[in-house]
Amino acid sequence: MIHIENLVKRYGDLVALDHLNLDIKEGEIFGLLGPNGSGKTTAINCLLALLKYDKGTVTIFGRPMTPDSYDLKKDIGIVMQNVAVFDQMSVMENIDYFCGLYVKDKEKRRLVEEAITFAGLENYKKMRPKKLSGGLLRRLNIACGIVHKPRLIILDEPTVAVDPQSRNKILSGIMELNRQGSTIIYTSHYMEEVEQICSRIAIIDHGQVLATGTTEELKKMIKTGETITIEAISLAEPELAALREFPHVFDLSYQEQVLTLRLSSAKHNLVRILNFLQEKNISFGQVFSALPTLNDVFLEITGKELRD
Amino acid sequence: MTVFRGFMTITRRNLPIAVMYIIIFVAIAIMAQQSRTEDEISDFQANSLDIAVIDRDQSTLSKGLSDYLAKYHNLTETPDDPAAIQDRMFYRDIQYLVTIPADFEKVYLAGQYKKLPVTKIPGSSSGFYVDQQVNTFLNAIRTMSSGGFSLEEAVKEMTEGTGDTAEITMADKSGHGGSMPDYAILYQFLPYVSLSILCYVLCYITLAFNNIDVRRRLLCSSVSGRQQNFQLLLGYLVVGIAVWGLLNLLPVILYGRSCLNDPHLPYYLFNSFLVMLNSLALAFLLGVFVTRQDLVSAVVNVVTLGMAFTCGVFVDMDILGKGIKKAAHFLPLYWYESNNRLLGFNAEFSRSQYRSLYTGFGIQILFAAAIFCVALVFVKNKRRTEA
């Protein structure tokens, strides 16, 4: 459905997109995950032909995307990172206005009502955007972007500065849109969100795609199979050295009486380590075992945390 | 026409501001009209001053002059003593003293008259006023003497006179008693209201549509940028023409037939139409420059009031200083006001007046085009830096 090939975008000496390649299939919720400044928004802006790029090609629905591709734009809904609505229009007028940019009058009324219901803005129809809370404002922004029921919806960090309740509503709404048949591109630096809703993910940093795949595929790409955290009192260097030699352990840290072990995937890792601590008469308190997250994937690929 | 409809929706939100300016407009016009009427009634009032004459000649001519001045002023007795005179002048007991030297009549009749020594309050206009009366008397005596009157007859004629007064009427070139008609006064203030309403309302709208996020969002839509710009331009023109129509309706409502029967009405309409075009161009320019909504009101007030005061909207052009007038040549409202005066003061135009009128129209058109082009250049540069 969307094909981006060798996309290069420079701002002077800064290379914002460095031979970026992406393939997005119809019906997917495709997550573009990366830290702030990694090139996600630039990629979206190039995809929408809002920015001129230096090199590469972008095709949507099998046709090249240009600033004049109005027939393509008709089937694309965009929810910008910054809320893009008119302060002097009411909630309903804003949704109606953005709907009118895509569809004719006959269908408009029904679509506007549906978008209002979808975003849960029934009680705020006549309010001006300035009177809305951050969460409601984001929901209005989304309603304006999806009101014309597009085939492709691009959401650029739609949950920034949103309270948990509104965030959940937004995420479940996005999944509902996908169920209704829209393909979705979702950019975020919140890995939990991406993990929760995206069927496929591309991890992006410094304008390059570092890895692409489903959550499981990405996790399988890395060494970490399990991260064990144990609150252990007074671990000495000989015990730590012994633990380092344990099978499957490839990383260990002990700070402020918290032992963190990263292990490759294997059975009975936790039992073996707890037995060792008991044998050595080392008291331990809370014990956690966690499967790898996208942050682990990002950490292992780039050597830094996703939120750095 | 979604963009156009959105434009109109935002315009509707600003209607209270427009109504407020129209109320101000009508109030100012009515107040100006009333103050003008009072001015005309109290335009002239003769003043009587406290003056003194020291007559060292005691001749027919000198007594005649004293009597002549006594007709218009309060003649008070003053001793011929410099110290006493200075005291009386200092305490303003007298405001003017004329000293008639001995042999004045003889010298005057011999044609060797020099100026009479006078003492007056330095720089006072009243002193100048009495000077004129003294000169009038002496010149009249000379004229009558050379016309065959004896000195006594001439003096008698001047001091007693016939009491006839000449009635003076202003040349009625405009058909309004030599002054501008009331609706022309309304047209004099019209540019301020046109500028204020259009700059205020359209500046807000331009700001809303120039918001980078909104603009990018609109560029993602299936309505082409050209179509969007066309609809915005249409919105500008519709709002401009509506305001122009409303402001031109007011003189008709307030002054009825006298306004409708004025043969210059089409010129008034065209002149105000050009002000509307300039207001639109200026509103567009301000909308490009102003980046925050809270600044709109301040910027619009500075620009509109500044331009209105400099170009003779609130103050009569004759009162404006030379420097200000020269500077005002570089503003479109100056040419509007010049044309308005031309229309108000003249019922019929000479060829050169027609030339002035059309020059004023032409310059206003050029101003509107220039402001619009400057705004477009800034928009282009702004968008290039954003890309």
XYZ file of C-alpha atoms in Angstrom:
695
model
C 0.000 0.000 0.000
C 2.811 2.393 0.893
C 6.306 2.049 -0.424
C 9.128 4.325 0.653
C 12.471 3.733 -0.976
C 15.843 5.291 -0.165
C 14.298 8.481 1.167
C 16.866 11.152 1.985
C 16.026 14.490 3.554
C 18.692 16.978 4.599
C 18.384 20.224 6.571
C 21.697 21.846 5.683
C 24.341 19.528 7.101
C 21.864 17.575 9.191
C 20.636 14.380 7.605
C 17.108 13.940 8.924
C 16.285 10.884 6.792
C 19.110 8.662 5.697
C 18.033 6.256 2.951
C 14.849 5.340 4.744
C 12.997 2.288 3.411
C 9.522 1.215 4.452
C 6.791 -1.055 3.141
C 3.359 -0.857 4.703
C 0.631 -3.322 3.806
C -3.111 -2.714 3.631
C -4.979 -3.386 6.874
C -1.951 -2.985 9.136
C -1.475 -0.809 12.165
C 2.092 0.089 11.411
C 4.093 1.612 14.247
C 6.957 3.985 13.657
C 8.888 3.871 16.910
C 11.813 6.071 17.713
C 13.076 8.649 20.184
C 12.379 12.374 19.775
C 14.303 13.738 16.819
C 14.746 10.344 15.192
C 13.001 11.459 11.972
C 9.488 10.094 12.455
C 7.665 13.371 11.772
C 10.008 14.242 8.905
C 9.236 10.858 7.370
C 5.509 11.512 7.699
C 5.836 15.001 6.217
C 7.765 13.608 3.238
C 5.221 10.827 2.867
C 2.459 13.444 2.649
C 4.514 15.598 0.256
C 4.506 18.438 2.751
C 8.287 18.491 2.627
C 10.508 18.274 -0.426
C 13.018 15.491 -0.071
C 16.463 15.241 -1.601
C 16.327 11.686 -2.855
C 14.101 8.615 -2.960
C 10.568 7.705 -3.939
C 7.255 7.560 -2.145
C 4.289 5.678 -3.546
C 0.875 5.408 -1.935
C -1.813 3.063 -3.256
C 0.692 2.199 -5.984
C 1.002 5.764 -7.261
C 3.710 8.349 -6.662
C 2.812 10.896 -4.015
C 3.272 14.556 -5.023
C 1.916 17.836 -3.610
C -0.724 17.784 -6.362
C -1.922 14.215 -5.773
C -5.345 15.363 -4.616
C -7.038 12.123 -5.618
C -4.649 10.269 -3.293
C -5.043 12.809 -0.513
C -8.788 12.176 -0.585
C -8.176 8.740 0.895
C -5.677 9.857 3.526
C -6.523 11.105 6.983
C -3.875 12.894 8.985
C -3.693 13.625 12.690
C -0.794 15.984 13.220
C 1.500 15.973 16.220
C 0.384 19.514 17.078
C -3.329 20.123 17.341
C -4.394 21.765 14.074
C -7.865 23.224 14.576
C -9.437 26.676 14.404
C -9.753 28.354 17.802
C -12.633 30.508 16.641
C -14.815 27.599 15.557
C -16.692 25.262 17.847
C -15.908 21.534 18.104
C -18.670 20.694 15.663
C -17.775 23.473 13.244
C -14.165 22.321 13.191
C -15.087 18.720 12.427
C -17.584 19.884 9.832
C -14.971 22.136 8.245
C -12.341 19.408 7.918
C -14.949 16.946 6.683
C -15.969 19.459 4.011
C -12.435 19.439 2.638
C -12.975 15.826 1.523
C -16.653 15.013 1.092
C -19.772 16.581 -0.317
C -22.576 18.144 1.689
C -24.993 15.198 1.515
C -22.782 12.774 3.384
C -21.223 15.361 5.626
C -23.797 15.591 8.389
C -23.797 11.834 9.020
C -20.006 11.593 8.977
C -19.624 14.532 11.359
C -22.052 12.971 13.834
C -20.231 9.648 13.581
C -16.861 11.289 14.198
C -18.229 13.148 17.220
C -19.574 9.904 18.665
C -16.356 8.076 17.838
C -14.240 10.679 19.673
C -16.702 10.893 22.587
C -17.268 14.613 22.059
C -21.071 14.558 22.186
C -21.173 16.828 25.226
C -18.695 19.341 23.842
C -20.119 20.028 20.366
C -20.611 23.754 20.884
C -17.499 24.417 22.914
C -14.504 26.257 21.513
C -11.191 24.354 21.435
C -9.627 26.712 23.981
C -12.142 25.561 26.579
C -11.294 21.874 26.108
C -8.849 19.900 28.238
C -5.661 18.523 26.652
C -7.208 15.078 26.205
C -10.404 16.387 24.630
C -8.410 18.622 22.334
C -6.420 15.626 21.107
C -9.667 13.754 20.554
C -10.974 16.690 18.526
C -7.764 16.641 16.493
C -8.303 12.952 15.793
C -11.978 13.464 14.942
C -10.975 16.128 12.392
C -8.443 13.735 10.869
C -10.643 10.676 10.517
C -14.049 12.240 9.898
C -14.035 11.448 6.148
C -13.387 7.719 6.790
C -10.114 7.485 4.865
C -8.430 4.262 3.721
C -5.146 5.375 5.248
C -4.859 7.191 8.551
C -1.591 8.688 9.728
C -1.382 9.536 13.403
C 1.723 11.442 14.427
C 2.190 11.100 18.197
C -1.497 11.603 18.955
C -1.199 10.877 22.663
C 1.492 13.382 23.650
C 0.516 15.152 26.899
C -2.710 13.209 27.252
C -4.097 11.815 30.526
C -4.273 7.982 30.851
C -8.062 7.881 30.462
C -8.031 9.812 27.206
C -5.009 7.828 26.037
C -6.862 4.532 26.469
C -9.858 5.970 24.644
C -7.645 7.130 21.791
C -5.854 3.782 21.515
C -9.056 1.748 21.545
C -10.461 4.153 18.948
C -7.493 3.574 16.679
C -7.960 -0.178 16.918
C -11.632 0.285 16.088
C -10.742 2.337 12.999
C -8.448 -0.476 11.901
C -11.238 -3.022 12.430
C -13.438 -0.824 10.223
C -10.892 -1.254 7.428
C -8.451 1.636 7.654
C -4.735 1.102 7.383
C -2.966 3.019 10.121
C 0.479 4.491 10.492
C 1.139 5.331 14.085
C 4.231 7.183 15.233
C 5.180 7.369 18.876
C 8.041 7.277 21.287
C 5.837 5.439 23.807
C 6.823 1.789 23.266
C 3.976 0.457 25.415
C 1.425 2.050 23.071
C 3.137 0.761 19.975
C 3.444 -2.693 21.495
C -0.226 -2.618 22.475
C -1.801 -1.671 19.159
C 0.641 -2.155 16.286
C 0.655 -5.264 14.151
C 4.056 -4.356 12.715
C 6.708 -1.970 13.899
C 9.688 -0.161 12.425
C 12.300 1.087 14.859
C 13.816 4.291 13.556
C 16.774 6.332 14.743
C 18.912 9.002 13.039
C 16.601 8.808 10.039
C 17.259 5.129 9.410
C 15.089 2.071 9.931
C 17.002 -0.134 12.364
C 14.594 -3.053 12.443
C 11.139 -3.967 11.154
C 8.765 -6.733 12.165
C 6.045 -7.748 14.572
C 6.687 -7.281 18.272
C 7.622 -10.958 18.588
C 9.886 -10.838 15.566
C 11.693 -7.812 16.944
C 12.144 -9.416 20.326
C 13.539 -12.512 18.724
C 16.137 -10.419 16.961
C 17.872 -9.681 20.231
C 19.841 -11.778 22.678
C 17.760 -10.904 25.729
C 15.170 -13.575 26.473
C 14.476 -12.622 30.039
C 15.458 -9.935 32.528
C 15.539 -11.028 36.178
C 15.594 -8.464 38.964
C 16.223 -9.587 42.568
C 16.418 -7.494 45.707
C 19.421 -9.213 47.342
C 21.270 -8.140 50.461
C 25.053 -8.032 50.599
C 26.194 -9.789 47.492
C 29.981 -9.993 47.436
C 32.234 -10.061 44.363
C 32.821 -13.876 44.452
C 29.054 -14.554 44.303
C 28.639 -11.991 41.496
C 31.483 -13.619 39.584
C 29.819 -16.995 40.004
C 26.521 -15.645 38.760
C 28.247 -14.175 35.711
C 29.403 -17.656 34.846
C 25.873 -19.078 34.984
C 24.609 -20.496 31.701
C 22.622 -18.027 29.519
C 23.619 -14.973 31.660
C 25.214 -12.373 29.438
C 24.820 -9.206 31.460
C 24.775 -8.532 35.185
C 24.603 -5.422 37.345
C 24.334 -4.939 41.091
C 23.413 -1.511 42.354
C 21.814 -0.405 45.624
C 21.192 -4.030 46.572
C 19.297 -4.752 43.381
C 20.675 -7.490 41.193
C 19.726 -7.304 37.497
C 20.507 -10.204 35.212
C 19.901 -10.341 31.495
C 19.698 -13.801 30.095
C 19.147 -15.419 26.768
C 16.007 -17.436 26.385
C 16.128 -20.749 28.289
C 14.112 -22.813 30.740
C 14.515 -22.644 34.560
C 16.789 -19.606 34.601
C 15.054 -18.076 37.604
C 14.941 -21.336 39.658
C 18.659 -21.958 39.185
C 19.582 -18.454 40.323
C 17.319 -18.525 43.382
C 18.747 -21.945 44.386
C 22.244 -20.482 44.145
C 21.339 -17.588 46.436
C 19.791 -19.962 48.979
C 22.846 -22.179 48.947
C 25.038 -19.162 49.648
C 22.696 -18.046 52.470
C 22.051 -14.704 50.776
C 18.765 -13.155 51.835
C 16.628 -11.855 49.036
C 13.353 -9.999 48.908
C 11.330 -9.011 45.826
C 11.937 -11.057 42.688
C 10.827 -10.058 39.174
C 11.178 -11.828 35.876
C 10.318 -9.842 32.756
C 10.195 -10.783 29.130
C 12.045 -8.387 26.768
C 10.359 -5.133 25.824
C 10.758 -2.950 22.757
C 12.997 -0.797 24.907
C 15.314 -3.823 25.280
C 15.222 -4.225 21.538
C 16.067 -0.562 21.042
C 18.734 -0.718 23.760
C 20.428 -3.671 22.222
C 20.307 -2.300 18.686
C 21.388 1.264 19.432
C 23.117 0.980 22.812
C 20.825 3.624 24.318
C 17.426 3.830 25.955
C 14.434 4.708 23.794
C 13.650 7.729 25.970
C 17.204 9.098 26.129
C -16.549 26.126 -0.896
C -15.616 24.786 2.521
C -12.696 27.176 2.987
C -14.937 30.120 2.133
C -17.615 28.924 4.553
C -15.005 28.514 7.287
C -13.813 32.041 6.567
C -17.345 33.319 7.007
C -17.829 31.363 10.223
C -14.769 33.021 11.759
C -15.959 36.391 10.427
C -19.301 35.887 12.181
C -17.431 35.314 15.444
C -15.939 38.796 15.069
C -19.197 40.591 14.285
C -19.495 42.203 17.745
C -16.207 44.015 17.112
C -17.492 45.282 13.768
C -20.733 46.502 15.356
C -18.744 48.262 18.085
C -16.686 50.140 15.487
C -19.792 51.149 13.550
C -21.334 52.562 16.734
C -18.104 54.482 17.392
C -18.200 55.719 13.802
C -21.730 57.049 14.035
C -21.064 58.597 17.457
C -17.909 60.370 16.263
C -19.659 61.624 13.149
C -22.602 63.011 15.105
C -20.322 64.645 17.676
C -18.140 66.173 14.969
C -21.152 67.481 13.181
C -22.509 69.136 16.337
C -19.216 70.708 17.292
C -18.907 72.052 13.760
C -22.310 73.735 14.008
C -21.370 75.409 17.292
C -18.061 76.578 15.806
C -19.832 78.231 12.940
C -22.170 80.140 15.285
C -19.355 81.389 17.498
C -16.855 81.907 14.720
C -16.685 85.708 15.060
C -17.025 87.988 18.083
C -15.736 91.551 18.215
C -13.508 92.331 21.184
C -13.380 95.581 23.152
C -10.048 96.326 24.782
C -9.021 98.689 27.531
C -6.865 101.235 25.756
C -5.530 104.728 26.384
C -4.632 107.651 24.114
C -2.154 110.347 25.151
C -2.942 113.266 22.931
C -0.120 115.815 22.871
C -1.387 117.399 19.643
C -4.982 118.182 20.606
C -5.788 118.714 16.907
C -8.916 117.789 14.919
C -7.153 114.729 13.555
C -5.854 113.524 16.913
C -9.234 114.020 18.597
C -10.868 112.252 15.688
C -8.585 109.257 16.144
C -9.384 109.157 19.870
C -13.099 109.290 19.147
C -12.753 106.626 16.442
C -10.964 104.237 18.789
C -13.483 105.002 21.548
C -16.186 103.624 19.225
C -14.671 100.157 19.473
C -12.776 100.128 22.767
C -12.924 101.310 26.356
C -10.869 104.482 26.398
C -9.416 105.099 29.845
C -7.731 108.200 31.233
C -3.992 107.754 31.753
C -1.515 110.396 32.967
C 1.312 111.201 30.566
C 3.887 109.720 32.909
C 6.079 106.763 31.821
C 6.118 105.182 35.312
C 2.339 105.366 35.647
C 1.910 103.990 32.118
C 4.226 101.059 32.884
C 2.302 100.275 36.067
C -1.035 100.304 34.278
C 0.315 98.122 31.492
C 1.862 95.703 33.997
C -1.398 95.257 35.868
C -3.273 95.036 32.545
C -5.413 98.072 33.371
C -4.737 99.039 29.795
C -3.717 96.719 27.000
C -2.773 99.277 24.405
C -1.509 102.875 24.520
C -1.167 105.180 21.559
C 0.787 108.400 21.958
C -0.061 111.165 19.492
C 2.882 113.557 19.331
C 2.586 117.373 19.064
C 2.238 118.626 15.463
C 0.957 115.223 14.358
C -1.809 116.770 12.239
C 0.608 119.129 10.548
C 3.085 116.370 9.793
C 0.344 114.045 8.576
C -1.191 116.622 6.248
C 2.245 117.420 4.904
C 2.522 113.754 3.952
C 5.435 113.102 6.286
C 3.605 110.832 8.607
C 5.612 108.186 10.377
C 4.211 105.438 12.484
C 2.520 106.506 15.702
C 4.379 105.388 18.839
C 2.361 102.716 20.615
C 2.869 100.613 23.731
C 1.242 97.189 23.814
C 1.528 93.827 25.474
C 4.315 92.063 23.593
C 3.119 89.366 21.200
C -0.576 89.949 21.857
C -3.046 89.579 19.028
C -5.164 92.365 20.499
C -2.312 94.814 19.903
C -2.222 93.851 16.267
C -5.974 94.321 16.120
C -5.788 97.967 17.369
C -2.808 98.668 15.049
C -5.042 97.734 12.139
C -7.784 100.087 13.349
C -5.387 103.024 13.705
C -4.083 102.396 10.201
C -7.597 102.027 8.848
C -8.585 105.411 10.315
C -5.549 107.288 9.008
C -5.715 105.686 5.566
C -9.396 106.487 5.289
C -8.772 110.170 6.231
C -6.064 110.349 3.587
C -8.318 108.776 0.963
C -11.215 111.087 1.773
C -8.966 114.194 1.857
C -7.592 113.400 -1.565
C -11.170 112.833 -2.712
C -12.111 116.432 -1.822
C -13.318 116.109 1.749
C -12.090 118.644 4.258
C -10.297 117.282 7.310
C -13.261 118.051 9.540
C -15.668 116.340 7.146
C -13.438 113.311 6.846
C -13.027 113.017 10.607
C -16.745 113.415 11.118
C -17.451 110.793 8.513
C -15.096 108.350 10.249
C -16.188 108.994 13.800
C -19.917 109.313 13.292
C -20.285 107.441 10.003
C -23.502 106.143 8.552
C -23.538 102.965 10.617
C -24.039 100.915 7.471
C -22.752 97.388 7.721
C -21.785 95.179 4.848
C -23.256 91.746 4.767
C -20.782 89.040 3.880
C -21.749 85.639 2.549
C -19.383 82.820 1.685
C -19.098 81.908 -1.963
C -21.311 78.844 -2.223
C -19.316 76.626 -4.502
C -20.579 73.340 -3.112
C -24.171 74.272 -2.603
C -23.721 73.919 1.153
C -22.981 77.467 2.187
C -19.262 77.203 1.473
C -18.719 74.325 3.845
C -18.603 70.550 3.436
C -21.990 68.819 3.551
C -22.692 66.697 6.617
C -22.366 63.408 4.783
C -18.919 64.474 3.540
C -17.934 64.760 7.202
C -19.163 61.200 7.670
C -17.053 60.165 4.679
C -14.094 61.943 6.270
C -14.241 59.523 9.222
C -15.132 56.479 7.148
C -11.525 55.311 6.497
C -10.849 54.873 10.210
C -13.824 52.568 10.623
C -13.174 50.711 7.386
C -9.538 50.162 8.353
C -10.344 49.201 11.930
C -13.092 46.709 11.143
C -11.348 45.060 8.215
C -7.886 44.976 9.784
C -9.218 43.644 13.063
C -11.499 40.966 11.657
C -9.348 39.878 8.722
C -6.135 39.958 10.708
C -7.616 37.353 13.067
C -8.730 35.217 10.143
C -5.396 35.504 8.332
C -3.657 34.560 11.565
C -5.865 31.490 11.940
C -5.216 30.317 8.375
C -1.500 31.179 8.568
C -0.997 28.983 11.610
C 1.658 26.546 10.414
C -0.095 23.464 11.801
C -3.445 24.395 10.325
C -1.856 25.261 7.006
C -0.004 21.957 6.816
C -3.173 20.168 7.767
C -5.048 21.978 4.980
C -2.323 21.138 2.478
C -2.957 17.459 3.237
C -6.568 17.808 2.147
C -7.966 17.070 -1.274
C -8.729 20.741 -1.963
C -5.862 22.238 -3.942
C -3.807 25.091 -2.516
C -4.862 27.292 -5.437
C -8.525 26.579 -4.751
C -8.034 27.328 -1.052
C -6.309 30.648 -1.837
C -9.078 31.545 -4.277
C -11.727 30.874 -1.638
C -9.822 32.913 0.929
C -9.529 35.799 -1.530
C -13.242 35.542 -2.207
C -13.868 35.657 1.536
C -11.734 38.785 1.817
C -13.645 40.494 -0.984
C -17.079 39.525 0.320
C -16.278 40.808 3.824
C -14.719 43.965 2.348
C -17.672 44.692 0.083
C -20.138 44.008 2.914
C -18.357 46.490 5.192
C -18.083 49.013 2.359
C -21.796 48.665 1.597
C -22.760 49.042 5.225
C -20.576 52.100 5.756
C -21.998 53.734 2.620
C -25.517 52.980 3.728
C -25.054 55.045 6.875
C -24.787 58.460 5.130
C -27.915 57.599 3.145
C -29.788 56.585 6.296
C -28.624 59.620 8.263
C -28.852 62.294 5.555
C -31.311 60.808 3.089
C -32.014 62.789 -0.058
C -29.341 65.452 0.371
C -26.812 62.643 0.119
C -28.558 60.747 -2.673
C -29.006 63.923 -4.748
C -25.354 64.880 -4.588
C -23.988 64.598 -8.138
C -20.668 63.454 -6.649
C -22.180 60.405 -4.978
C -20.542 57.948 -7.436
C -17.175 59.540 -6.673
C -17.773 59.261 -2.935
C -18.636 55.594 -3.418
C -15.602 54.900 -5.566
C -13.300 56.782 -3.202
C -14.538 54.741 -0.236
C -14.294 51.557 -2.323
C -10.602 52.285 -2.812
C -10.207 52.774 0.931
C -11.813 49.369 1.360
C -9.280 47.822 -1.059
C -6.419 49.448 0.843
C -7.892 48.213 4.129
C -8.015 44.664 2.752
C -4.417 44.832 1.557
C -3.267 46.255 4.868
C -5.221 43.622 6.825
C -3.505 40.922 4.773
C -0.087 42.480 5.420
C -0.712 42.772 9.158
C -1.976 39.191 9.254
C 1.352 38.074 7.823
C 3.407 40.057 10.319
C 1.426 39.601 13.498
C 2.082 36.152 14.893
C 0.080 36.230 18.112
C -3.625 36.807 18.595
C -3.119 38.968 21.677
C -1.093 41.432 19.595
C -3.756 41.964 16.929
C -5.725 44.590 18.825
C -2.642 46.634 19.769
C -1.111 46.540 16.291
C -4.385 47.353 14.544
C -5.022 50.299 16.865
C -1.536 51.736 16.360
C -1.728 51.415 12.584
C -5.284 52.678 12.124
C -5.135 55.523 14.628
C -1.667 56.551 13.457
C -2.745 56.639 9.859
C -6.031 58.381 10.665
C -4.353 61.175 12.629
C -1.571 61.669 10.086
C -3.851 61.789 7.087
C -6.508 64.187 8.373
C -9.290 61.767 9.243
C -9.877 63.177 12.713
C -8.203 66.549 12.296
C -8.826 68.951 9.452
C -6.019 68.757 6.903
C -5.423 72.532 7.151
C -4.381 72.132 10.780
C -1.768 69.476 10.024
C 1.865 70.599 10.012
C 3.842 70.763 6.782
C 6.087 67.844 7.777
C 3.179 65.618 8.681
C 1.426 66.491 5.448
C 4.529 65.585 3.453
C 4.841 62.269 5.285
C 1.123 61.610 4.769
C 1.679 61.681 0.988
C 3.146 58.191 1.440
C -0.069 56.860 2.924
C -3.199 55.969 0.959
C -5.595 57.716 3.342
C -4.080 61.098 2.543
C -5.210 60.744 -1.049
C -8.628 59.579 0.060
C -9.028 62.616 2.316
C -7.781 64.988 -0.393
C -10.390 63.611 -2.758
C -13.063 63.801 -0.080
C -12.327 67.491 0.495
C -12.410 68.112 -3.219
C -15.808 66.430 -3.443
C -17.152 68.171 -0.335
C -16.139 71.713 -1.219
C -16.942 71.818 -4.930
C -20.173 71.280 -6.752
C -18.489 71.514 -10.130
C -14.956 70.607 -11.036
C -12.483 72.425 -13.178
C -10.233 70.387 -15.428
C -7.356 70.553 -12.953
C -9.682 69.459 -10.136
C -10.749 66.462 -12.192
C -7.085 65.681 -12.709
C -6.470 65.876 -8.957
C -9.442 63.633 -8.279
C -8.357 60.944 -10.736
C -4.765 61.203 -9.557
C -6.032 60.532 -6.035
C -7.940 57.490 -7.254
C -4.950 56.202 -9.204
C -2.546 56.597 -6.302
C -4.925 54.754 -3.995
C -5.134 51.856 -6.463
C -1.340 51.761 -6.685
C -1.040 51.781 -2.904
C -3.435 48.843 -2.557
C -1.542 46.868 -5.205
C 1.831 47.701 -3.643
C 0.764 46.701 -0.111
C -0.716 43.467 -1.420
C 2.462 42.637 -3.358
C 4.670 43.357 -0.348
C 2.496 41.041 1.743
C 2.766 38.317 -0.915
C 6.567 38.605 -0.938
C 6.639 38.225 2.838
C 4.291 35.244 2.704
C 6.501 33.567 0.123
C 9.650 34.148 2.168
C 7.961 32.966 5.336
C 6.806 29.738 3.694
C 10.209 29.128 2.173
C 11.880 29.345 5.596
C 9.256 27.043 7.095
C 9.735 24.335 4.421
